[in-house]
PDB file of C-alpha atoms in Angstrom:
ATOM      1  CA  UNK A   5     -16.823  -5.954  11.894  1.00  0.00           C
ATOM      2  CA  UNK A   6     -14.849  -8.999  12.986  1.00  0.00           C
ATOM      3  CA  UNK A   7     -11.105  -8.986  13.578  1.00  0.00           C
ATOM      4  CA  UNK A   8     -10.245 -10.741  10.283  1.00  0.00           C
ATOM      5  CA  UNK A   9     -12.058  -8.080   8.263  1.00  0.00           C
ATOM      6  CA  UNK A  10     -10.367  -5.316  10.240  1.00  0.00           C
ATOM      7  CA  UNK A  11      -6.912  -6.784   9.545  1.00  0.00           C
ATOM      8  CA  UNK A  12      -7.830  -7.162   5.861  1.00  0.00           C
ATOM      9  CA  UNK A  13      -8.872  -3.489   5.663  1.00  0.00           C
ATOM     10  CA  UNK A  14      -5.606  -2.474   7.331  1.00  0.00           C
ATOM     11  CA  UNK A  15      -3.565  -4.514   4.835  1.00  0.00           C
ATOM     12  CA  UNK A  16      -5.483  -3.062   1.869  1.00  0.00           C
ATOM     13  CA  UNK A  17      -4.756   0.427   3.175  1.00  0.00           C
ATOM     14  CA  UNK A  18      -1.063  -0.409   3.501  1.00  0.00           C
ATOM     15  CA  UNK A  19      -1.150  -1.803  -0.043  1.00  0.00           C
ATOM     16  CA  UNK A  20      -2.599   1.494  -1.303  1.00  0.00           C
ATOM     17  CA  UNK A  21       0.200   3.371   0.467  1.00  0.00           C
ATOM     18  CA  UNK A  22       2.751   1.108  -1.238  1.00  0.00           C
ATOM     19  CA  UNK A  23       1.172   1.673  -4.655  1.00  0.00           C
ATOM     20  CA  UNK A  24       1.945   5.363  -4.164  1.00  0.00           C
ATOM     21  CA  UNK A  25       5.630   4.422  -4.285  1.00  0.00           C
ATOM     22  CA  UNK A  26       5.126   2.836  -7.699  1.00  0.00           C
ATOM     23  CA  UNK A  27       3.671   6.080  -9.016  1.00  0.00           C
ATOM     24  CA  UNK A  28       6.553   7.988  -7.454  1.00  0.00           C
ATOM     25  CA  UNK A  29       9.196   5.881  -9.177  1.00  0.00           C
ATOM     26  CA  UNK A  30       7.303   6.004 -12.475  1.00  0.00           C
ATOM     27  CA  UNK A  31       7.105   9.804 -12.217  1.00  0.00           C
ATOM     28  CA  UNK A  32      10.860  10.012 -11.644  1.00  0.00           C
ATOM     29  CA  UNK A  33      11.411   8.227 -14.963  1.00  0.00           C
ATOM     30  CA  UNK A  34       9.348  10.753 -16.950  1.00  0.00           C
ATOM     31  CA  UNK A  35      10.298  14.118 -18.377  1.00  0.00           C
ATOM     32  CA  UNK A  36       9.603  16.809 -15.788  1.00  0.00           C
ATOM     33  CA  UNK A  37       6.149  18.409 -16.192  1.00  0.00           C
ATOM     34  CA  UNK A  38       5.159  16.155 -19.078  1.00  0.00           C
ATOM     35  CA  UNK A  39       1.651  14.694 -19.196  1.00  0.00           C
ATOM     36  CA  UNK A  40       2.929  11.275 -18.067  1.00  0.00           C
ATOM     37  CA  UNK A  41       4.815  12.886 -15.178  1.00  0.00           C
ATOM     38  CA  UNK A  42       1.686  14.767 -14.108  1.00  0.00           C
ATOM     39  CA  UNK A  43      -0.462  11.618 -14.280  1.00  0.00           C
ATOM     40  CA  UNK A  44       2.026   9.605 -12.228  1.00  0.00           C
ATOM     41  CA  UNK A  45       2.321  12.415  -9.716  1.00  0.00           C
ATOM     42  CA  UNK A  46      -1.474  12.686  -9.513  1.00  0.00           C
ATOM     43  CA  UNK A  47      -1.669   8.929  -8.922  1.00  0.00           C
ATOM     44  CA  UNK A  48       0.804   9.219  -6.085  1.00  0.00           C
ATOM     45  CA  UNK A  49      -1.068  12.111  -4.483  1.00  0.00           C
ATOM     46  CA  UNK A  50      -4.347  10.210  -4.786  1.00  0.00           C
ATOM     47  CA  UNK A  51      -2.863   7.169  -3.057  1.00  0.00           C
ATOM     48  CA  UNK A  52      -1.465   9.346  -0.284  1.00  0.00           C
ATOM     49  CA  UNK A  53      -4.801  11.141   0.195  1.00  0.00           C
ATOM     50  CA  UNK A  54      -6.714   7.857   0.435  1.00  0.00           C
ATOM     51  CA  UNK A  55      -4.075   6.523   2.815  1.00  0.00           C
ATOM     52  CA  UNK A  56      -4.171   9.623   5.045  1.00  0.00           C
ATOM     53  CA  UNK A  57      -7.942   9.459   5.428  1.00  0.00           C
ATOM     54  CA  UNK A  58      -7.935   5.688   5.856  1.00  0.00           C
ATOM     55  CA  UNK A  59      -5.122   5.783   8.410  1.00  0.00           C
ATOM     56  CA  UNK A  60      -7.133   8.090  10.639  1.00  0.00           C
ATOM     57  CA  UNK A  61     -10.011   5.613  10.508  1.00  0.00           C
ATOM     58  CA  UNK A  62      -7.676   2.673  11.221  1.00  0.00           C
ATOM     59  CA  UNK A  63      -6.411   4.415  14.342  1.00  0.00           C
ATOM     60  CA  UNK A  64      -9.997   4.506  15.607  1.00  0.00           C
ATOM     61  CA  UNK A  65     -10.258   0.715  15.214  1.00  0.00           C
ATOM     62  CA  UNK A  66      -6.815  -0.559  16.288  1.00  0.00           C
ATOM     63  CA  UNK A  67      -4.441   0.352  19.079  1.00  0.00           C
ATOM     64  CA  UNK A  68      -1.561   2.481  17.828  1.00  0.00           C
ATOM     65  CA  UNK A  69       0.983  -0.279  18.443  1.00  0.00           C
ATOM     66  CA  UNK A  70      -0.953  -2.785  16.317  1.00  0.00           C
ATOM     67  CA  UNK A  71      -1.431  -0.339  13.455  1.00  0.00           C
ATOM     68  CA  UNK A  72       2.258   0.626  13.330  1.00  0.00           C
ATOM     69  CA  UNK A  73       3.383  -2.973  13.650  1.00  0.00           C
ATOM     70  CA  UNK A  74       1.440  -3.819  10.475  1.00  0.00           C
ATOM     71  CA  UNK A  75       2.833  -0.784   8.658  1.00  0.00           C
ATOM     72  CA  UNK A  76       6.109  -2.680   8.251  1.00  0.00           C
ATOM     73  CA  UNK A  77       4.355  -4.620   5.477  1.00  0.00           C
ATOM     74  CA  UNK A  78       5.120  -1.652   3.195  1.00  0.00           C
ATOM     75  CA  UNK A  79       8.672  -3.008   2.989  1.00  0.00           C
ATOM     76  CA  UNK A  80       7.418  -6.366   1.766  1.00  0.00           C
ATOM     77  CA  UNK A  81       5.073  -4.753  -0.761  1.00  0.00           C
ATOM     78  CA  UNK A  82       7.918  -2.495  -1.931  1.00  0.00           C
ATOM     79  CA  UNK A  83      10.133  -5.503  -2.605  1.00  0.00           C
ATOM     80  CA  UNK A  84       7.348  -7.323  -4.456  1.00  0.00           C
ATOM     81  CA  UNK A  85       6.430  -4.291  -6.566  1.00  0.00           C
ATOM     82  CA  UNK A  86      10.066  -3.510  -7.327  1.00  0.00           C
ATOM     83  CA  UNK A  87      10.569  -7.020  -8.638  1.00  0.00           C
ATOM     84  CA  UNK A  88       7.323  -7.111 -10.634  1.00  0.00           C
ATOM     85  CA  UNK A  89       7.237  -3.607 -12.141  1.00  0.00           C
ATOM     86  CA  UNK A  90      10.877  -2.520 -12.280  1.00  0.00           C
ATOM     87  CA  UNK A  91      12.854  -5.792 -12.465  1.00  0.00           C
ATOM     88  CA  UNK A  92      14.720  -4.918  -9.270  1.00  0.00           C
ATOM     89  CA  UNK A  93      16.656  -7.712  -7.664  1.00  0.00           C
TER      90      UNK A  93
END
């Protein structure tokens, strides 16, 4: 796998981690233990599980410093998702 593909996989994994935050915020807006709350919570847990497994694989490919340096992109994705989905400014 060439370096461009590796970076792309890393960014997709970070995007999945950020999507978990969307599910978290959506769950917080639902009635506790309702079906919608449970589905949002399940979505968040799924994203975190995929991220946890993927992160272990990323650490086999990249040096730790490179992987953590790219993890800061979660802030950018959080700002973008907040603006798109929740009208945050």
